[in-house]
Coordinates of C-alpha atoms and ligand atoms in Angstrom, one line a residue:
M1 CA 120.5 -95.1 21.6
S2 CA 122.3 -93.9 18.5
T3 CA 126.1 -94.1 18.9
T4 CA 128.9 -92.7 16.9
A5 CA 129.8 -95.4 14.4
T6 CA 133.2 -97.0 14.5
Q7 CA 132.6 -99.8 12.0
T8 CA 132.8 -99.6 8.2
K9 CA 131.1 -102.9 7.2
P10 CA 127.6 -102.6 5.8
L11 CA 124.9 -103.2 8.3
A12 CA 122.3 -105.9 7.9
Q13 CA 118.8 -104.3 7.5
P14 CA 115.5 -106.1 7.5
S15 CA 114.1 -106.5 4.0
G16 CA 111.9 -103.7 2.6
T17 CA 113.4 -100.9 4.6
Y18 CA 115.3 -97.9 3.3
Q19 CA 119.1 -97.8 3.2
P20 CA 120.2 -94.2 3.7
K21 CA 122.6 -92.8 1.0
G22 CA 124.0 -90.0 3.2
M23 CA 122.3 -86.6 3.9
L24 CA 120.8 -84.3 1.3
I25 CA 122.6 -81.0 0.6
G26 CA 122.1 -79.1 -2.6
G27 CA 120.5 -82.1 -4.3
K28 CA 123.4 -84.4 -3.6
W29 CA 123.8 -87.2 -1.1
V30 CA 126.8 -86.5 1.0
G31 CA 128.7 -87.6 4.1
S32 CA 129.7 -85.2 6.9
A33 CA 132.7 -82.9 6.5
S34 CA 134.4 -84.7 9.4
G35 CA 133.6 -88.2 7.9
Q36 CA 132.0 -89.2 11.2
R37 CA 128.8 -91.2 11.3
I38 CA 126.0 -92.0 13.7
A39 CA 124.9 -95.7 14.0
I40 CA 121.2 -96.2 14.1
E41 CA 119.8 -98.9 16.4
N42 CA 116.8 -101.1 16.1
P43 CA 115.2 -100.6 19.5
G44 CA 113.3 -103.9 19.1
N45 CA 116.5 -105.9 19.5
R46 CA 119.3 -103.4 20.0
S47 CA 121.1 -104.3 16.7
L48 CA 122.7 -101.6 14.5
V49 CA 120.8 -101.2 11.3
A50 CA 122.2 -98.2 9.4
E51 CA 124.7 -95.4 9.6
V52 CA 124.1 -91.7 8.7
P53 CA 126.5 -88.8 8.6
R54 CA 127.2 -87.0 11.9
A55 CA 126.8 -83.4 10.7
A56 CA 128.2 -80.4 12.5
A57 CA 128.6 -76.7 11.9
A58 CA 130.5 -77.1 8.6
D59 CA 127.7 -79.3 7.2
V60 CA 125.0 -76.9 8.3
E61 CA 126.9 -74.1 6.6
A62 CA 126.9 -76.1 3.3
A63 CA 123.2 -76.8 3.7
V64 CA 122.3 -73.2 4.4
A65 CA 124.4 -72.1 1.4
A66 CA 122.6 -74.6 -0.9
A67 CA 119.2 -73.3 0.4
D68 CA 120.3 -69.7 0.0
K69 CA 121.2 -70.4 -3.6
A70 CA 117.9 -72.1 -4.4
F71 CA 115.7 -69.5 -2.7
P72 CA 115.4 -66.8 -5.4
A73 CA 114.2 -69.2 -8.1
W74 CA 112.0 -71.2 -5.8
K75 CA 110.1 -68.2 -4.4
N76 CA 109.3 -67.1 -8.0
V77 CA 107.8 -70.4 -9.1
V78 CA 104.1 -69.8 -9.5
P79 CA 102.4 -71.1 -6.4
R80 CA 100.1 -73.4 -8.3
E81 CA 103.2 -75.1 -9.9
R82 CA 104.8 -75.5 -6.4
G83 CA 101.5 -77.1 -5.3
K84 CA 101.6 -79.5 -8.3
L85 CA 105.1 -80.7 -7.2
L86 CA 103.8 -81.3 -3.7
L87 CA 100.9 -83.4 -5.1
K88 CA 103.4 -85.4 -7.2
I89 CA 105.5 -86.0 -4.0
A90 CA 102.3 -87.2 -2.3
E91 CA 101.6 -89.7 -5.0
A92 CA 105.2 -91.0 -4.9
M93 CA 105.0 -91.3 -1.1
E94 CA 101.9 -93.5 -1.5
V95 CA 103.8 -95.7 -3.9
R96 CA 106.6 -96.2 -1.3
S97 CA 104.3 -96.2 1.6
E98 CA 105.1 -99.8 2.8
E99 CA 108.8 -99.2 2.6
M100 CA 108.3 -96.0 4.6
A101 CA 106.2 -97.8 7.2
R102 CA 108.7 -100.6 7.7
T103 CA 111.5 -98.1 7.9
I104 CA 109.6 -96.1 10.6
A105 CA 108.9 -99.2 12.6
L106 CA 112.5 -100.3 12.3
E107 CA 114.1 -97.2 13.7
T108 CA 111.4 -95.8 16.0
G109 CA 110.1 -99.1 17.5
N110 CA 106.5 -98.1 16.7
A111 CA 104.5 -101.1 15.7
L112 CA 104.0 -101.5 12.0
R113 CA 100.3 -102.4 11.9
T114 CA 99.0 -100.0 14.6
Q115 CA 101.3 -97.0 14.1
A116 CA 103.9 -96.9 11.3
R117 CA 101.6 -97.6 8.4
G118 CA 99.3 -94.8 9.6
E119 CA 102.2 -92.4 9.9
A120 CA 103.4 -93.2 6.4
K121 CA 99.9 -92.6 4.9
L122 CA 99.4 -89.4 6.9
A123 CA 102.7 -88.0 5.7
A124 CA 101.5 -88.5 2.1
D125 CA 98.2 -86.9 3.0
I126 CA 100.0 -83.9 4.4
F127 CA 101.8 -83.3 1.1
R128 CA 98.5 -83.7 -0.7
Y129 CA 96.7 -81.3 1.6
F130 CA 99.2 -78.5 1.3
G131 CA 99.7 -79.2 -2.4
G132 CA 96.0 -78.2 -2.9
L133 CA 96.4 -75.0 -0.9
A134 CA 99.0 -73.2 -3.0
S135 CA 96.5 -70.9 -4.6
E136 CA 95.3 -69.8 -1.1
L137 CA 98.4 -67.8 -0.4
K138 CA 96.2 -64.7 -0.9
G139 CA 96.5 -61.2 0.4
E140 CA 93.8 -58.6 1.1
T141 CA 92.9 -55.2 -0.1
V142 CA 92.4 -52.5 2.5
P143 CA 89.7 -49.8 2.0
L144 CA 91.8 -46.6 2.6
G145 CA 89.7 -44.4 0.2
E146 CA 89.1 -44.1 -3.5
H147 CA 92.4 -42.6 -4.3
V148 CA 94.5 -45.2 -2.5
L149 CA 95.1 -48.8 -3.4
S150 CA 96.4 -50.7 -0.4
Y151 CA 96.9 -54.4 -0.5
T152 CA 98.8 -57.1 1.3
R153 CA 101.0 -59.9 0.0
R154 CA 101.9 -63.2 1.6
E155 CA 105.6 -63.5 1.0
P156 CA 107.9 -66.4 1.9
I157 CA 110.2 -65.8 4.8
G158 CA 113.4 -67.4 3.3
I159 CA 115.4 -70.2 4.7
V160 CA 113.5 -72.2 7.3
G161 CA 115.5 -74.1 9.9
A162 CA 113.4 -77.1 11.0
I163 CA 114.3 -79.4 13.9
I164 CA 112.3 -82.5 14.5
P165 CA 112.1 -85.3 17.1
W166 CA 112.1 -89.1 16.7
N167 CA 108.6 -90.0 18.0
A168 CA 106.7 -89.4 14.7
P169 CA 109.6 -88.3 12.5
V170 CA 108.1 -88.6 9.1
M171 CA 104.7 -87.1 9.9
L172 CA 106.4 -84.2 11.8
G173 CA 108.9 -83.7 9.0
A174 CA 106.1 -83.6 6.4
L175 CA 104.3 -81.1 8.5
K176 CA 107.1 -78.7 8.2
I177 CA 108.4 -79.5 4.7
A178 CA 105.0 -79.3 2.9
P179 CA 103.7 -75.9 4.1
A180 CA 107.2 -74.3 4.1
L181 CA 107.8 -75.2 0.5
C182 CA 104.2 -74.5 -0.6
A183 CA 104.6 -71.0 0.7
G184 CA 107.8 -70.5 -1.3
N185 CA 110.4 -71.0 1.4
V186 CA 113.4 -73.2 1.3
L187 CA 114.4 -75.6 4.0
V188 CA 117.2 -77.0 6.0
M189 CA 115.8 -79.8 8.2
K190 CA 117.7 -81.5 11.0
A191 CA 116.4 -85.0 11.6
A192 CA 116.5 -86.6 15.0
E193 CA 119.6 -88.6 15.7
D194 CA 117.6 -91.6 16.7
A195 CA 115.3 -91.7 13.8
P196 CA 116.7 -90.2 10.6
M197 CA 116.0 -93.0 8.1
G198 CA 112.4 -92.4 7.3
V199 CA 113.0 -88.6 7.0
L200 CA 115.9 -89.4 4.5
L201 CA 113.6 -91.6 2.5
M202 CA 111.0 -88.8 2.4
A203 CA 113.8 -86.4 1.3
D204 CA 114.8 -88.9 -1.4
I205 CA 111.2 -89.0 -2.7
C206 CA 111.0 -85.2 -2.6
Q207 CA 114.3 -84.8 -4.4
E208 CA 112.9 -86.5 -7.5
F209 CA 110.6 -83.5 -8.0
L210 CA 112.3 -80.5 -6.4
P211 CA 115.1 -78.3 -7.7
P212 CA 118.4 -78.9 -5.8
G213 CA 118.8 -77.0 -2.6
V214 CA 115.1 -76.3 -2.0
L215 CA 115.0 -79.1 0.6
N216 CA 118.1 -80.0 2.5
V217 CA 118.2 -82.6 5.3
V218 CA 121.1 -82.9 7.7
T219 CA 121.6 -85.7 10.3
G220 CA 123.3 -85.0 13.6
Y221 CA 123.1 -84.5 17.3
G222 CA 121.2 -81.7 19.0
E223 CA 123.8 -79.2 20.2
E224 CA 126.4 -80.2 17.6
C225 CA 124.1 -79.9 14.5
G226 CA 120.8 -78.4 15.7
G227 CA 122.7 -75.7 17.5
P228 CA 124.5 -74.2 14.5
L229 CA 121.2 -74.5 12.5
A230 CA 119.2 -72.6 15.1
N231 CA 121.9 -69.9 15.4
H232 CA 122.7 -69.5 11.7
P233 CA 122.4 -65.8 10.7
K234 CA 120.9 -66.7 7.3
V235 CA 118.1 -68.9 8.8
R236 CA 115.1 -66.6 8.8
K237 CA 112.5 -68.8 10.5
L238 CA 112.8 -71.6 13.1
S239 CA 110.3 -74.4 13.4
F240 CA 110.9 -76.8 16.2
T241 CA 109.1 -79.8 17.6
G242 CA 110.5 -81.5 20.7
S243 CA 110.9 -81.0 24.4
T244 CA 110.0 -77.8 26.2
D245 CA 113.6 -77.5 27.5
V246 CA 115.1 -77.5 24.1
G247 CA 112.2 -75.3 22.8
K248 CA 113.5 -72.7 25.2
V249 CA 117.0 -72.9 23.7
I250 CA 115.5 -72.5 20.2
M251 CA 113.5 -69.5 21.3
R252 CA 116.6 -67.9 22.8
A253 CA 118.4 -68.4 19.5
A254 CA 115.4 -66.8 17.7
A255 CA 115.4 -63.9 20.1
E256 CA 119.1 -63.2 19.4
R257 CA 118.4 -62.2 15.9
I258 CA 114.6 -61.6 16.0
V259 CA 113.4 -64.4 13.7
P260 CA 109.9 -65.9 13.9
V261 CA 109.7 -69.2 15.7
S262 CA 107.1 -72.0 15.9
L263 CA 107.4 -74.4 18.8
E264 CA 105.4 -77.6 19.3
L265 CA 106.5 -78.8 22.7
G266 CA 105.6 -81.2 25.5
G267 CA 102.3 -82.1 27.2
K268 CA 100.8 -83.7 30.2
S269 CA 97.3 -83.8 28.9
P270 CA 94.2 -84.5 31.1
S271 CA 91.4 -86.9 30.3
L272 CA 88.3 -86.0 32.2
V273 CA 85.8 -88.9 32.6
Y274 CA 82.2 -88.1 33.8
P275 CA 80.3 -90.8 35.7
D276 CA 77.9 -91.5 32.8
A277 CA 80.9 -92.6 30.6
D278 CA 81.8 -95.8 32.5
E279 CA 81.4 -97.8 29.3
D280 CA 83.6 -99.7 26.8
W281 CA 83.7 -97.0 24.2
A282 CA 85.2 -94.6 26.7
V283 CA 87.7 -97.1 27.8
D284 CA 88.8 -97.8 24.2
G285 CA 89.0 -94.0 23.8
I286 CA 91.2 -93.6 26.9
I287 CA 93.6 -96.3 25.5
N288 CA 93.8 -94.4 22.3
A289 CA 94.2 -91.0 23.9
M290 CA 97.0 -92.4 26.1
R291 CA 98.6 -93.6 22.9
F292 CA 99.4 -97.0 24.6
T293 CA 100.0 -98.4 21.2
R294 CA 102.7 -95.8 20.6
Q295 CA 104.2 -96.6 24.0
S296 CA 102.7 -93.2 24.9
Q297 CA 105.6 -91.5 23.2
S298 CA 103.4 -88.7 22.1
C299 CA 103.1 -85.1 23.2
T300 CA 99.3 -85.4 23.1
A301 CA 99.2 -88.5 25.3
G302 CA 96.3 -88.2 27.8
S303 CA 98.5 -89.2 30.7
R304 CA 96.5 -87.8 33.6
L305 CA 93.2 -89.7 33.9
F306 CA 90.6 -87.8 36.0
L307 CA 87.9 -90.4 36.9
H308 CA 84.8 -89.5 38.8
E309 CA 84.8 -91.3 42.2
D310 CA 81.5 -93.2 41.4
I311 CA 83.2 -95.1 38.5
F312 CA 86.8 -95.1 39.6
D313 CA 87.2 -98.8 40.4
S314 CA 84.9 -100.2 37.7
F315 CA 86.5 -98.0 35.0
L316 CA 90.0 -99.1 35.9
K317 CA 89.0 -102.7 35.9
K318 CA 87.7 -102.4 32.3
L319 CA 90.9 -100.5 31.4
E320 CA 93.0 -103.3 32.7
K321 CA 91.1 -105.9 30.9
K322 CA 91.3 -104.2 27.5
T323 CA 94.9 -103.0 27.9
S324 CA 96.2 -106.4 28.8
A325 CA 94.7 -107.8 25.6
L326 CA 97.2 -105.7 23.6
K327 CA 100.2 -107.6 22.4
I328 CA 103.6 -106.2 23.0
G329 CA 106.3 -107.4 20.6
D330 CA 108.6 -106.9 17.6
P331 CA 107.5 -103.7 16.0
L332 CA 107.9 -105.2 12.5
D333 CA 105.6 -108.2 13.4
E334 CA 102.1 -107.8 12.1
A335 CA 100.8 -109.4 15.3
S336 CA 102.2 -106.6 17.6
D337 CA 100.0 -103.9 18.9
I338 CA 102.7 -102.2 21.0
G339 CA 106.3 -101.8 20.1
T340 CA 109.3 -100.3 22.0
I341 CA 110.6 -97.2 23.6
I342 CA 113.0 -95.4 21.3
N343 CA 116.3 -95.9 23.1
N344 CA 118.1 -96.9 26.3
K345 CA 118.1 -93.4 27.7
Q346 CA 114.3 -93.0 27.4
F347 CA 113.8 -96.6 28.5
T348 CA 115.8 -96.0 31.7
K349 CA 113.9 -92.8 32.4
V350 CA 110.5 -94.6 32.0
C351 CA 111.7 -97.4 34.3
K352 CA 112.7 -94.9 37.0
Y353 CA 109.3 -93.3 37.0
V354 CA 107.7 -96.8 37.3
D355 CA 110.1 -97.7 40.1
E356 CA 109.2 -94.6 42.0
G357 CA 105.5 -95.5 41.7
L358 CA 106.2 -99.0 42.9
K359 CA 108.2 -97.8 45.9
R360 CA 105.7 -95.4 47.2
S361 CA 103.4 -96.9 49.8
D362 CA 100.8 -94.1 49.1
A363 CA 100.5 -94.9 45.4
K364 CA 98.6 -98.0 44.2
L365 CA 99.8 -100.0 41.2
V366 CA 96.6 -100.8 39.3
F367 CA 98.3 -102.8 36.6
G368 CA 101.6 -103.0 34.7
G369 CA 105.0 -102.5 36.3
L370 CA 108.6 -102.8 35.4
P371 CA 109.6 -104.4 32.0
P372 CA 110.4 -108.2 32.0
K373 CA 114.1 -108.9 32.6
T374 CA 114.1 -112.2 30.7
G375 CA 112.5 -113.6 27.5
P376 CA 112.2 -112.0 24.1
L377 CA 110.9 -108.7 25.4
S378 CA 114.1 -108.2 27.4
E379 CA 116.1 -108.0 24.1
G380 CA 114.6 -104.6 23.2
Y381 CA 113.3 -101.5 25.0
F382 CA 109.9 -102.9 25.7
A383 CA 107.9 -101.1 28.4
V384 CA 104.6 -102.3 29.9
P385 CA 101.5 -100.2 30.0
T386 CA 101.3 -99.2 33.7
V387 CA 98.6 -97.4 35.7
F388 CA 99.0 -95.9 39.2
A389 CA 96.2 -94.6 41.4
D390 CA 95.5 -93.0 44.8
R391 CA 97.9 -90.1 44.5
S392 CA 97.0 -86.5 43.7
N393 CA 97.7 -84.3 40.8
D394 CA 100.7 -82.8 42.7
W395 CA 102.7 -86.0 42.4
R396 CA 105.8 -85.8 40.2
L397 CA 104.4 -88.6 38.0
A398 CA 101.3 -86.5 37.4
R399 CA 103.2 -83.3 36.6
E400 CA 106.2 -84.4 34.5
E401 CA 106.1 -85.6 30.9
I402 CA 107.2 -89.2 31.1
F403 CA 107.0 -90.0 27.4
G404 CA 106.3 -93.6 28.2
P405 CA 103.2 -95.8 29.0
V406 CA 102.7 -94.6 32.6
L407 CA 99.2 -93.3 33.4
V408 CA 98.2 -91.7 36.6
A409 CA 94.5 -92.1 37.6
I410 CA 93.1 -89.3 39.9
R411 CA 89.8 -89.4 41.7
W412 CA 87.4 -86.4 41.5
S413 CA 83.9 -85.6 42.8
D414 CA 83.4 -81.9 42.2
E415 CA 83.5 -80.8 38.6
A416 CA 85.0 -77.4 39.2
E417 CA 87.8 -79.0 41.2
A418 CA 88.4 -81.6 38.4
I419 CA 88.8 -78.8 35.9
R420 CA 91.0 -76.8 38.3
M421 CA 93.3 -79.9 38.5
A422 CA 93.2 -80.5 34.8
N423 CA 94.5 -76.9 34.3
D424 CA 97.0 -77.1 37.1
S425 CA 99.9 -77.9 34.8
H426 CA 102.5 -75.7 33.0
Y427 CA 101.6 -77.7 29.8
G428 CA 98.4 -77.1 27.7
L429 CA 98.7 -79.2 24.5
A430 CA 95.7 -81.6 24.4
A431 CA 92.8 -82.7 26.5
Y432 CA 90.0 -85.3 26.4
V433 CA 86.5 -85.1 27.9
W434 CA 84.2 -88.2 28.1
T435 CA 80.5 -87.9 28.7
H436 CA 77.1 -88.4 27.0
D437 CA 76.0 -85.0 28.1
I438 CA 77.3 -82.9 25.2
G439 CA 76.5 -79.6 26.9
R440 CA 78.6 -80.5 29.9
G441 CA 81.3 -81.9 27.6
L442 CA 81.5 -78.6 25.7
R443 CA 81.5 -76.5 28.8
A444 CA 84.5 -78.5 30.1
A445 CA 86.1 -78.3 26.7
H446 CA 85.9 -74.5 26.8
A447 CA 87.1 -74.3 30.4
I448 CA 90.2 -76.5 29.9
E449 CA 93.4 -74.6 29.0
S450 CA 94.7 -76.6 26.0
G451 CA 95.3 -76.0 22.4
W452 CA 93.2 -79.0 21.4
V453 CA 90.3 -80.6 23.3
Q454 CA 88.6 -83.7 22.0
V455 CA 85.2 -84.8 23.3
N456 CA 84.4 -88.5 23.3
Q457 CA 87.3 -89.4 21.1
G458 CA 91.1 -89.7 21.5
G459 CA 92.4 -89.6 17.9
G460 CA 95.5 -88.0 16.3
Q461 CA 95.8 -84.8 14.3
S462 CA 94.3 -84.4 10.9
P463 CA 95.5 -82.0 8.1
G464 CA 93.3 -78.9 8.2
M465 CA 93.1 -78.6 11.9
S466 CA 95.3 -75.9 13.4
Y467 CA 97.4 -77.6 16.0
G468 CA 99.6 -76.3 18.8
G469 CA 99.8 -75.6 22.5
F470 CA 98.8 -73.2 25.2
K471 CA 101.2 -72.3 28.0
Q472 CA 104.6 -74.1 27.9
S473 CA 103.3 -76.6 25.3
G474 CA 104.3 -74.2 22.5
L475 CA 103.9 -71.2 20.3
G476 CA 102.2 -70.9 16.9
R477 CA 100.1 -73.3 15.0
E478 CA 100.9 -75.8 12.2
F479 CA 98.9 -78.4 10.3
S480 CA 96.4 -76.1 8.6
L481 CA 96.0 -73.4 6.0
E482 CA 96.0 -70.7 8.7
G483 CA 99.1 -72.5 10.2
M484 CA 100.9 -72.3 6.9
L485 CA 100.0 -68.6 6.4
D486 CA 100.9 -67.6 10.0
S487 CA 104.0 -69.8 10.4
F488 CA 105.6 -69.8 6.9
T489 CA 104.7 -66.5 5.3
Q490 CA 105.3 -62.8 6.2
R491 CA 102.7 -60.2 5.3
K492 CA 103.7 -57.2 3.3
S493 CA 101.5 -54.2 2.8
V494 CA 101.8 -52.2 -0.4
T495 CA 100.1 -48.8 -0.5
V496 CA 99.7 -46.9 -3.7
N497 CA 98.6 -43.3 -4.2
L498 CA 96.3 -43.4 -7.2
A499 CA 95.9 -39.6 -7.4
V500 CA 99.2 -39.0 -9.2
Ligands
ADP601 P1 113.0 -85.5 22.5 O1 112.9 -85.6 24.0 O2 111.7 -85.7 21.8 O3 114.2 -86.2 21.9 P2 114.5 -83.1 22.2 O4 113.9 -81.8 22.4 O5 115.6 -83.6 23.1 O6 113.2 -84.0 22.3 O7 114.9 -83.3 20.7 C1 114.2 -82.8 19.6 C2 115.1 -82.4 18.5 O8 115.9 -81.3 19.0 C3 116.1 -83.5 18.1 O9 116.3 -83.4 16.7 C4 117.4 -83.1 18.8 O10 118.6 -83.5 18.2 C5 117.3 -81.5 18.8 N1 118.0 -80.9 19.8 C6 118.3 -81.3 21.1 N2 119.1 -80.4 21.7 C7 119.3 -79.3 20.8 C8 119.9 -78.1 20.9 N3 120.6 -77.7 22.0 N4 119.9 -77.2 19.9 C9 119.2 -77.6 18.7 N5 118.6 -78.8 18.6 C10 118.6 -79.6 19.6

């Protein structure tokens, strides 16, 4: 877990990773007003690898003031020109992609080969996607009669306060920075206290191209730094990705002063496997959907596996064989498929869930279990992919978001009952359906209450696809043209009487 730094000596960092220069306020790299710092830990071996400023209210004030100063000029930059700057950022991110990937692996514990490289590339793609959309910030004309001209404009909202988590920090950061800036807003982003380094590298790259103050990044703890940002009277839009509990806090802050808010929150996503899908491709898909190679630290993890009773045992056998072939190890090692949990707090939480499963006589451990207590894996927060069976959808492990590699397999025989169980959750972010019968697959996709249903695949998000949750998984959509228009612009109607 990140800790408040007490040391002053430079920290040893693995080669090819980014060394933060401070946080970015008004185009300058600065420390916190208090001088305090947060030490960043490598979850692969618990060593301290960097320090970043521990920002609080005074620093947020400075960042908001810098954004406020930059806004009038930035909103008047011709959209096409803003788009060109985003495209240049995308190119520069490609050039530093390996440094970005190594930095992400170092601080998040996500394996370099299976995860971090993909995240670095996707972040560049997100800038490229939104860079190409600047001319799509169009309005409409409204047919109110021959003597009236009524049209709409898409105007920027102003200062966006963006708060992001640690699980895919650079991708999620890019997802807010690129559309917000494309639409003419300015931004103050709070990086997660556990994984700020990749976000600071992204800000460093952006800063080569952007006027000072258009993008500001502060580093600090949730309540101490995120709180003042969410509550700042000059912040006109809040965009948050993180837990449902903190999402509620952010929404209350937005309600206090009636500002729009986008929330991308937790999930407990169902995977519904029909009896005709007892095949290797579906097993590979389940491993992907469960995000085992991201230690399942993903809001879209398909963590409730509904298997038809006819294939229950055979499918789990295949799943065990394929999952046990994945190599758990140092996130920076090319050979590793699976890295580490982010920090001690999450690691302890995941272990507690596994422990509960092991202790219950009415739950069956299919494979996995508690992490090793000796050997190289005991030096970091390495969790082991674990599957429990024989309990119902009502079990705590099937209801709560674990954010770790713990999958609960649930037997079904009646399709309507399976869909009822899939929908019996306060979450509704993602879902997965597995069958050769495409009609049946699509009927299930339509019946499941989730913002995103995939049939016969378990991949991650792609730019262009509106992404967000039903129920307590969130509010609003990001990741697409519509997401940018709805989340980062406000519509103004102008009505002109042509008869005078
Ligand atoms: P996770 O469980 O993924 O860490 P959190 O919701 O706890 O999700 O954190 C997501 C982001 O929200 C982080 O940047 C964190 O610092 C921030 N955060 C946590 N608590 C608050 C709060 N009370 N106000 C504002 N931001 C917060």
